[in-house]
Short mmCIF file of N, CA and C in Angstrom, two decimals:
data_model
loop_
_atom_site.label_atom_id
_atom_site.label_comp_id
_atom_site.label_asym_id
_atom_site.label_seq_id
_atom_site.Cartn_x
_atom_site.Cartn_y
_atom_site.Cartn_z
N MET V 1 29.94 101.92 24.10
CA MET V 1 31.58 102.24 23.04
C MET V 1 32.36 101.25 22.67
N SER V 2 33.26 100.48 21.68
CA SER V 2 34.23 99.86 21.89
C SER V 2 35.12 100.31 21.72
N LYS V 3 36.79 100.17 21.98
CA LYS V 3 37.79 101.20 21.26
C LYS V 3 37.87 101.53 19.95
N TYR V 4 37.44 100.38 18.96
CA TYR V 4 36.97 100.82 17.26
C TYR V 4 36.37 101.54 17.54
N HIS V 5 35.53 102.40 17.90
CA HIS V 5 34.78 103.38 17.75
C HIS V 5 35.56 104.47 18.31
N CYS V 6 36.15 104.61 19.82
CA CYS V 6 36.55 105.77 20.62
C CYS V 6 37.59 105.94 19.09
N MET V 7 38.48 105.54 17.94
CA MET V 7 39.88 105.08 17.62
C MET V 7 39.73 106.75 16.76
N THR V 8 40.75 107.87 16.27
CA THR V 8 40.03 108.49 15.35
C THR V 8 40.84 108.50 14.48
N THR V 9 40.19 108.87 12.95
CA THR V 9 41.50 108.74 11.63
C THR V 9 41.94 109.90 11.11
N ALA V 10 43.19 110.51 10.76
CA ALA V 10 43.39 111.89 10.35
C ALA V 10 44.74 111.71 8.85
N ILE V 11 43.92 112.44 8.60
CA ILE V 11 45.05 112.32 7.37
C ILE V 11 46.12 113.26 7.26
N LEU V 12 47.93 113.20 7.61
CA LEU V 12 48.38 114.75 7.43
C LEU V 12 47.76 115.35 6.56
N ALA V 13 47.75 116.78 7.07
CA ALA V 13 48.01 117.72 6.29
C ALA V 13 49.11 119.08 7.13
N CYS V 14 50.08 119.59 5.16
CA CYS V 14 50.44 120.47 5.67
C CYS V 14 50.40 121.62 4.63
N ALA V 15 50.47 122.82 5.34
CA ALA V 15 50.45 123.88 3.89
C ALA V 15 50.84 123.85 2.89
N GLY V 16 50.04 124.57 1.89
CA GLY V 16 50.53 124.04 0.34
C GLY V 16 50.65 122.48 0.15
N SER V 17 50.34 121.42 0.89
CA SER V 17 50.08 120.18 0.72
C SER V 17 49.34 119.62 -0.42
N SER V 18 49.90 118.98 -1.01
CA SER V 18 49.50 118.25 -2.43
C SER V 18 48.53 117.38 -2.26
N PHE V 19 47.89 116.79 -0.40
CA PHE V 19 47.03 115.58 0.01
C PHE V 19 45.76 115.98 0.04
N VAL V 20 45.28 115.70 -1.00
CA VAL V 20 43.25 115.74 0.56
C VAL V 20 43.54 115.70 1.29
N THR V 21 43.03 116.11 1.91
CA THR V 21 43.04 116.14 3.41
C THR V 21 41.21 115.66 3.09
N VAL V 22 41.69 115.28 5.27
CA VAL V 22 40.60 114.11 5.32
C VAL V 22 40.26 114.59 7.19
N PRO V 23 39.05 115.53 7.27
CA PRO V 23 38.49 115.24 8.29
C PRO V 23 39.27 114.41 9.90
N PRO V 24 39.53 114.56 10.79
CA PRO V 24 39.39 113.25 11.87
C PRO V 24 37.63 112.90 12.31
N VAL V 25 37.37 111.42 12.14
CA VAL V 25 36.27 111.39 13.05
C VAL V 25 36.48 110.80 13.61
N SER V 26 35.27 111.05 14.68
CA SER V 26 35.15 110.13 15.86
C SER V 26 35.02 108.66 15.37
N ALA V 27 34.63 107.77 14.72
CA ALA V 27 34.14 106.84 14.37
C ALA V 27 35.06 106.15 12.89
N LEU V 28 35.26 105.26 12.77
CA LEU V 28 36.26 105.01 11.41
C LEU V 28 34.88 104.99 10.45
N GLU V 29 35.92 105.19 9.34
CA GLU V 29 34.41 105.83 8.50
C GLU V 29 35.06 104.67 7.09
N LEU V 30 34.80 104.79 6.21
CA LEU V 30 35.32 103.66 4.65
C LEU V 30 35.24 105.36 4.05
N PRO V 31 36.52 104.58 3.55
CA PRO V 31 37.73 105.82 2.96
C PRO V 31 36.26 106.61 1.65
N ALA V 32 35.70 107.27 1.57
CA ALA V 32 34.59 107.98 0.66
C ALA V 32 35.67 108.54 0.03
N TRP V 33 36.81 108.80 0.05
CA TRP V 33 37.75 109.40 -1.25
C TRP V 33 38.23 108.76 -2.28
N LEU V 34 37.79 107.53 -1.94
CA LEU V 34 38.36 106.50 -3.13
C LEU V 34 38.04 106.21 -4.06
N ALA V 35 35.91 106.41 -3.76
CA ALA V 35 35.31 106.30 -4.56
C ALA V 35 34.95 106.81 -5.68
N GLY V 36 35.09 105.95 -6.75
CA GLY V 36 35.03 106.83 -8.67
C GLY V 36 35.43 105.27 -9.38
N CYS V 37 35.92 106.10 -10.25
CA CYS V 37 36.44 105.31 -11.42
C CYS V 37 38.20 105.53 -11.18
N TRP V 38 39.14 104.83 -11.79
CA TRP V 38 40.41 105.32 -11.77
C TRP V 38 40.83 104.08 -12.52
N VAL V 39 41.95 105.60 -13.66
CA VAL V 39 42.76 104.51 -14.80
C VAL V 39 44.12 104.98 -14.23
N GLN V 40 45.15 103.48 -14.91
CA GLN V 40 46.39 104.79 -15.06
C GLN V 40 46.60 103.93 -16.58
N SER V 41 47.21 104.33 -17.44
CA SER V 41 48.28 103.59 -18.43
C SER V 41 49.29 104.55 -18.49
N GLU V 42 49.97 103.48 -19.32
CA GLU V 42 51.84 103.37 -19.36
C GLU V 42 51.97 103.03 -21.25
N GLY V 43 51.69 103.39 -22.00
CA GLY V 43 51.32 102.88 -23.38
C GLY V 43 50.62 102.48 -23.04
N GLU V 44 50.25 101.25 -24.32
CA GLU V 44 49.08 99.99 -24.04
C GLU V 44 49.64 99.55 -23.02
N VAL V 45 49.48 99.60 -21.99
CA VAL V 45 49.85 99.66 -20.69
C VAL V 45 49.03 99.56 -19.36
N TRP V 46 47.81 98.83 -19.11
CA TRP V 46 46.97 100.31 -18.48
C TRP V 46 46.20 99.07 -17.02
N THR V 47 45.74 99.83 -16.80
CA THR V 47 44.83 98.82 -15.19
C THR V 47 43.71 99.95 -14.95
N GLU V 48 42.30 99.76 -14.43
CA GLU V 48 42.12 100.35 -13.53
C GLU V 48 41.03 99.66 -12.97
N GLU V 49 40.57 100.80 -12.11
CA GLU V 49 39.86 100.81 -10.35
C GLU V 49 38.48 100.78 -10.73
N CYS V 50 37.96 100.82 -10.18
CA CYS V 50 36.49 101.09 -9.89
C CYS V 50 36.28 100.97 -8.43
N TRP V 51 35.86 101.95 -7.50
CA TRP V 51 34.42 101.91 -6.01
C TRP V 51 33.98 102.85 -6.16
N THR V 52 32.43 101.71 -5.56
CA THR V 52 31.43 102.29 -4.68
C THR V 52 31.20 103.27 -3.98
N ALA V 53 30.35 103.73 -3.74
CA ALA V 53 30.94 105.38 -2.21
C ALA V 53 30.08 104.43 -1.65
N PRO V 54 30.23 104.67 -0.09
CA PRO V 54 30.11 104.32 1.49
C PRO V 54 28.60 104.20 1.28
N ARG V 55 28.24 102.89 1.37
CA ARG V 55 26.39 103.04 1.24
C ARG V 55 26.09 101.55 2.40
N ALA V 56 25.32 101.54 3.64
CA ALA V 56 25.59 99.88 4.76
C ALA V 56 26.13 99.94 4.62
N GLY V 57 27.55 100.16 5.20
CA GLY V 57 28.98 99.74 5.53
C GLY V 57 29.51 99.28 4.60
N ILE V 58 29.62 99.15 3.59
CA ILE V 58 29.93 97.80 2.59
C ILE V 58 30.48 99.47 0.85
N MET V 59 31.95 99.14 0.93
CA MET V 59 32.12 99.29 -0.80
C MET V 59 32.95 98.57 -1.72
N LEU V 60 32.06 98.23 -2.65
CA LEU V 60 32.49 97.37 -3.77
C LEU V 60 33.35 97.49 -4.69
N GLY V 61 34.34 97.35 -4.90
CA GLY V 61 35.51 97.79 -5.86
C GLY V 61 36.02 96.32 -7.19
N SER V 62 36.86 96.81 -8.02
CA SER V 62 36.45 95.89 -9.30
C SER V 62 38.04 97.35 -9.70
N SER V 63 38.99 96.01 -9.87
CA SER V 63 39.98 96.40 -10.92
C SER V 63 40.61 95.08 -12.24
N ARG V 64 41.02 95.67 -13.54
CA ARG V 64 41.44 94.70 -14.38
C ARG V 64 42.76 95.86 -14.99
N THR V 65 43.44 94.21 -15.72
CA THR V 65 44.71 95.15 -16.27
C THR V 65 44.99 95.11 -17.10
N GLY V 66 45.08 95.08 -18.16
CA GLY V 66 45.16 94.93 -19.79
C GLY V 66 46.51 95.79 -20.20
N GLU V 67 47.06 94.52 -21.95
CA GLU V 67 47.83 95.51 -22.11
C GLU V 67 47.11 95.44 -23.42
N GLY V 68 46.56 97.05 -24.47
CA GLY V 68 45.85 96.75 -25.54
C GLY V 68 45.00 96.53 -25.39
N GLU V 69 44.27 95.70 -25.69
CA GLU V 69 43.36 94.80 -26.00
C GLU V 69 42.86 93.38 -25.35
N ASN V 70 43.49 93.37 -24.16
CA ASN V 70 44.11 91.86 -23.82
C ASN V 70 43.48 92.25 -22.38
N LEU V 71 42.98 91.07 -22.16
CA LEU V 71 42.97 91.13 -20.04
C LEU V 71 43.74 89.71 -20.44
N GLN V 72 44.57 90.76 -18.73
CA GLN V 72 45.48 90.60 -18.06
C GLN V 72 45.29 90.04 -16.99
N PHE V 73 44.62 91.01 -16.25
CA PHE V 73 43.87 89.93 -14.84
C PHE V 73 43.71 91.09 -14.85
N TRP V 74 42.37 90.56 -13.39
CA TRP V 74 40.44 91.07 -12.91
C TRP V 74 40.72 90.30 -11.17
N GLU V 75 40.40 91.40 -10.98
CA GLU V 75 39.37 91.29 -9.49
C GLU V 75 38.50 92.24 -8.73
N THR V 76 37.63 91.64 -7.86
CA THR V 76 37.29 92.35 -7.09
C THR V 76 37.05 91.78 -5.90
N MET V 77 36.47 93.55 -5.36
CA MET V 77 36.66 93.61 -3.26
C MET V 77 35.94 94.65 -3.04
N GLN V 78 35.51 94.05 -2.00
CA GLN V 78 34.99 94.52 -0.53
C GLN V 78 34.93 95.33 0.42
N LEU V 79 35.95 96.44 0.25
CA LEU V 79 36.59 96.90 2.30
C LEU V 79 34.65 96.72 3.26
N VAL V 80 34.53 96.66 4.29
CA VAL V 80 33.43 96.61 5.49
C VAL V 80 33.59 96.82 6.70
N LEU V 81 32.71 97.80 6.80
CA LEU V 81 32.76 98.15 8.25
C LEU V 81 31.73 96.79 9.01
N ASP V 82 32.94 96.79 10.27
CA ASP V 82 32.14 95.97 11.75
C ASP V 82 32.22 94.55 10.88
N GLN V 83 33.21 94.33 10.34
CA GLN V 83 34.20 92.54 9.60
C GLN V 83 33.04 91.22 11.28
N GLU V 84 32.65 90.59 10.91
CA GLU V 84 32.47 89.57 11.94
C GLU V 84 33.14 88.31 10.99
N ILE V 85 34.16 88.64 12.31
CA ILE V 85 35.04 87.24 11.43
C ILE V 85 34.52 85.39 12.31
N GLU V 86 34.14 84.92 11.22
CA GLU V 86 33.98 83.12 11.60
C GLU V 86 35.42 82.23 12.57
N ASP V 87 34.66 82.37 14.56
CA ASP V 87 35.85 82.34 15.36
C ASP V 87 36.43 83.36 15.83
N GLY V 88 36.33 84.06 15.35
CA GLY V 88 37.50 85.52 15.66
C GLY V 88 36.74 86.49 16.16
N PRO V 89 37.04 87.89 15.89
CA PRO V 89 36.54 88.90 16.55
C PRO V 89 35.44 89.42 15.33
N VAL V 90 35.14 90.30 16.21
CA VAL V 90 34.31 91.29 14.70
C VAL V 90 35.47 92.89 14.51
N LEU V 91 36.23 92.34 13.38
CA LEU V 91 36.98 93.71 12.96
C LEU V 91 36.58 94.88 12.43
N PRO V 92 37.18 96.51 12.51
CA PRO V 92 36.52 97.39 12.55
C PRO V 92 36.73 97.92 11.97
N MET V 93 37.80 98.18 10.38
CA MET V 93 37.09 97.35 8.45
C MET V 93 37.32 96.13 8.37
N VAL V 94 37.47 96.15 7.41
CA VAL V 94 38.49 94.85 6.39
C VAL V 94 37.79 94.99 4.38
N LEU V 95 39.45 95.06 4.49
CA LEU V 95 39.64 95.23 2.58
C LEU V 95 38.99 92.79 2.25
N TRP V 96 38.07 92.59 1.75
CA TRP V 96 38.38 91.82 0.82
C TRP V 96 38.61 91.57 -0.83
N ALA V 97 39.95 90.89 -0.72
CA ALA V 97 40.08 90.93 -2.47
C ALA V 97 39.80 89.27 -2.80
N SER V 98 39.60 89.62 -4.15
CA SER V 98 39.23 87.75 -4.45
C SER V 98 40.26 88.48 -6.18
N PRO V 99 40.73 87.76 -6.21
CA PRO V 99 41.40 87.75 -7.53
C PRO V 99 41.30 86.98 -9.31
N LYS V 100 41.05 87.40 -9.73
CA LYS V 100 40.50 85.89 -11.18
C LYS V 100 39.34 85.67 -10.88
N GLY V 101 37.99 85.94 -9.44
CA GLY V 101 36.80 85.44 -8.90
C GLY V 101 37.75 84.64 -8.23
N GLU V 102 39.10 84.02 -6.69
CA GLU V 102 39.27 82.56 -6.55
C GLU V 102 38.67 82.78 -4.87
N GLN V 103 38.38 82.33 -4.31
CA GLN V 103 38.19 83.03 -2.83
C GLN V 103 39.04 83.90 -2.57
N ARG V 104 38.46 84.51 -1.65
CA ARG V 104 39.12 85.91 -0.88
C ARG V 104 39.73 85.78 0.39
N THR V 105 40.52 87.32 0.10
CA THR V 105 41.07 86.72 1.44
C THR V 105 41.65 88.18 1.70
N LEU V 106 41.29 88.21 3.13
CA LEU V 106 40.92 88.92 4.29
C LEU V 106 42.01 89.81 4.90
N PHE V 107 42.43 91.20 4.92
CA PHE V 107 42.93 91.78 4.95
C PHE V 107 42.35 93.09 6.05
N ALA V 108 43.24 92.78 7.14
CA ALA V 108 42.13 93.41 8.01
C ALA V 108 42.77 95.47 8.53
N TRP V 109 41.95 96.18 8.50
CA TRP V 109 43.09 97.80 8.35
C TRP V 109 43.89 97.92 9.36
N THR V 110 44.38 98.21 8.97
CA THR V 110 45.55 98.60 10.03
C THR V 110 45.36 99.78 11.07
N PRO V 111 45.61 100.31 11.56
CA PRO V 111 46.02 102.24 12.19
C PRO V 111 47.06 102.28 11.36
N SER V 112 47.37 103.22 10.40
CA SER V 112 48.54 103.97 10.41
C SER V 112 49.24 105.19 10.50
N ASP V 113 50.53 106.22 11.26
CA ASP V 113 50.41 107.89 10.85
C ASP V 113 50.82 107.69 9.69
N VAL V 114 50.68 107.37 8.06
CA VAL V 114 50.92 108.00 7.08
C VAL V 114 49.29 108.15 6.54
N PRO V 115 48.77 108.98 5.34
CA PRO V 115 48.17 109.58 4.40
C PRO V 115 47.22 108.12 3.97
N GLY V 116 45.76 108.35 4.21
CA GLY V 116 45.29 107.30 3.58
C GLY V 116 44.68 105.70 4.65
N VAL V 117 44.57 104.96 4.01
CA VAL V 117 43.61 103.47 4.81
C VAL V 117 44.76 102.38 3.96
N THR V 118 45.40 102.09 5.36
CA THR V 118 46.71 100.20 5.48
C THR V 118 45.63 99.48 5.58
N PHE V 119 45.78 98.21 5.28
CA PHE V 119 45.57 97.19 5.06
C PHE V 119 45.96 96.33 5.02
N THR V 120 46.14 95.28 5.86
CA THR V 120 47.62 93.95 6.63
C THR V 120 46.81 92.42 6.75
N ASN V 121 47.92 91.16 5.87
CA ASN V 121 47.21 90.43 5.79
C ASN V 121 48.38 88.98 6.69
N ALA V 122 49.60 88.86 7.53
CA ALA V 122 51.08 88.28 7.76
C ALA V 122 50.58 86.71 7.03
N GLU V 123 49.72 86.26 6.72
CA GLU V 123 50.07 84.83 6.53
C GLU V 123 49.41 84.95 4.87
N ASN V 124 49.35 86.82 4.26
CA ASN V 124 49.14 85.26 2.96
C ASN V 124 50.22 85.43 2.48
N ASP V 125 50.85 85.18 1.30
CA ASP V 125 51.88 84.88 0.77
C ASP V 125 52.26 85.93 -0.07
N TYR V 126 51.57 87.49 -1.13
CA TYR V 126 51.77 88.72 -1.32
C TYR V 126 50.40 88.95 -1.80
N PRO V 127 49.70 89.69 -1.91
CA PRO V 127 50.36 91.05 -0.64
C PRO V 127 50.40 90.88 0.40
N GLN V 128 51.20 91.18 1.46
CA GLN V 128 50.93 90.88 3.15
C GLN V 128 50.01 92.59 3.31
N LYS V 129 50.54 93.39 2.48
CA LYS V 129 49.97 95.13 3.08
C LYS V 129 49.41 96.03 1.42
N ILE V 130 48.10 96.57 1.93
CA ILE V 130 47.82 97.41 0.52
C ILE V 130 47.05 98.32 1.08
N HIS V 131 47.79 99.64 0.38
CA HIS V 131 47.58 100.41 1.19
C HIS V 131 47.33 102.34 0.01
N TYR V 132 46.09 101.82 -0.06
CA TYR V 132 45.81 103.39 -0.77
C TYR V 132 45.50 105.29 0.11
N TRP V 133 46.19 106.09 -0.82
CA TRP V 133 46.14 107.36 -0.18
C TRP V 133 45.82 108.65 -1.70
N ARG V 134 46.05 110.05 -1.15
CA ARG V 134 45.05 110.30 -2.01
C ARG V 134 46.20 111.82 -1.75
N GLU V 135 46.48 111.67 -3.51
CA GLU V 135 47.76 113.43 -4.30
C GLU V 135 46.80 114.39 -4.42
N GLY V 136 46.41 115.06 -4.02
CA GLY V 136 45.43 116.13 -5.50
C GLY V 136 44.50 114.55 -5.43
N ASP V 137 44.73 115.20 -7.31
CA ASP V 137 43.65 114.18 -7.70
C ASP V 137 44.37 113.19 -7.66
N LEU V 138 45.02 112.43 -7.22
CA LEU V 138 45.40 111.24 -7.81
C LEU V 138 44.55 110.32 -6.85
N LEU V 139 44.57 109.26 -7.33
CA LEU V 139 44.61 107.67 -6.62
C LEU V 139 45.69 107.26 -6.43
N LYS V 140 46.42 107.13 -5.34
CA LYS V 140 47.58 106.28 -5.05
C LYS V 140 47.81 104.56 -4.62
N ALA V 141 47.69 104.01 -4.90
CA ALA V 141 48.22 102.35 -4.68
C ALA V 141 49.30 102.22 -4.26
N GLU V 142 49.78 100.83 -3.47
CA GLU V 142 50.52 100.02 -2.93
C GLU V 142 50.31 98.70 -3.31
N ILE V 143 51.00 98.05 -3.07
CA ILE V 143 50.22 96.48 -2.91
C ILE V 143 52.34 96.15 -2.74
N SER V 144 52.54 95.62 -1.35
CA SER V 144 53.08 95.06 -0.30
C SER V 144 54.13 94.25 0.42
N MET V 145 55.44 93.24 0.86
CA MET V 145 55.27 92.85 1.83
C MET V 145 54.84 93.23 3.24
N LEU V 146 54.98 92.72 4.67
CA LEU V 146 54.31 94.02 5.34
C LEU V 146 55.89 95.03 5.98
N ASP V 147 56.96 94.73 5.22
CA ASP V 147 58.15 95.36 5.53
C ASP V 147 58.39 96.11 5.35
N GLY V 148 57.41 96.18 3.43
CA GLY V 148 57.14 97.57 2.42
C GLY V 148 57.82 96.65 1.37
N THR V 149 59.00 96.10 1.66
CA THR V 149 59.83 95.26 0.56
C THR V 149 57.70 94.75 -0.56
N ASN V 150 59.50 94.30 -2.56
CA ASN V 150 58.96 93.83 -3.23
C ASN V 150 57.61 94.76 -3.15
N ALA V 151 57.37 96.38 -2.85
CA ALA V 151 56.67 96.96 -3.37
C ALA V 151 56.30 96.71 -4.99
N ILE V 152 55.21 97.18 -5.30
CA ILE V 152 54.47 97.69 -6.75
C ILE V 152 53.34 98.93 -6.60
N SER V 153 53.17 99.84 -7.29
CA SER V 153 53.19 101.28 -7.11
C SER V 153 51.92 101.46 -8.38
N TRP V 154 50.76 101.71 -8.03
CA TRP V 154 49.89 102.52 -8.83
C TRP V 154 50.09 104.58 -8.43
N THR V 155 49.38 104.86 -9.76
CA THR V 155 49.03 106.53 -9.95
C THR V 155 48.16 106.19 -10.39
N TYR V 156 46.93 106.60 -10.10
CA TYR V 156 45.31 106.60 -11.24
C TYR V 156 45.28 108.09 -11.26
N ARG V 157 44.09 108.71 -12.26
CA ARG V 157 43.52 108.98 -12.23
C ARG V 157 42.49 109.37 -12.63
N VAL V 158 41.63 109.75 -12.66
CA VAL V 158 39.93 109.82 -12.88
C VAL V 158 39.66 109.73 -13.99
N MET V 159 39.13 108.10 -14.37
CA MET V 159 38.94 107.80 -15.80
C MET V 159 38.28 108.70 -16.42
N GLY V 160 38.40 108.92 -17.67
CA GLY V 160 38.15 110.38 -18.64
C GLY V 160 38.33 111.46 -18.43
N SER V 161 39.83 111.95 -17.22
CA SER V 161 40.71 112.46 -17.39
C SER V 161 41.50 112.18 -18.31
N GLY V 162 41.29 112.30 -19.94
CA GLY V 162 42.94 112.25 -21.13
C GLY V 162 43.86 111.47 -20.15
N GLU V 163 42.95 109.49 -20.21
CA GLU V 163 44.01 108.49 -19.87
C GLU V 163 44.93 108.54 -21.21
#
């Protein structure tokens, strides 16, 4: 059994906490709590992000941002378990991001004590860190540099729940 399969993931659970809790698991798993369609809207500005449920070691995602009826940005993503890297190791979990359909960029899962799931790529210009977590019914996302600077955050509600 590889060292990655011996790792456990735990979400901090406090009495009365608004965090969705996920029990520790004996092997790394895709974040099923990310599945669904999510929206953040402030006035005319909106961002939507959708993720499929985990199946066959992969989750597929898409995101789009706009203002009113004008699309400003879109992206496709994949979360993949046991990703074999060309001329490199097998990584336990990765996030591939393809902004506007351009070449995919790999972000490796990075174990963390904070709730949720974090992916990093120190070689990328921006972002270098992508973090997702849940707070109750909300999906939270943040991108930043590795040290947390230049952070941009989103707070998503389930699409169709009064966005």
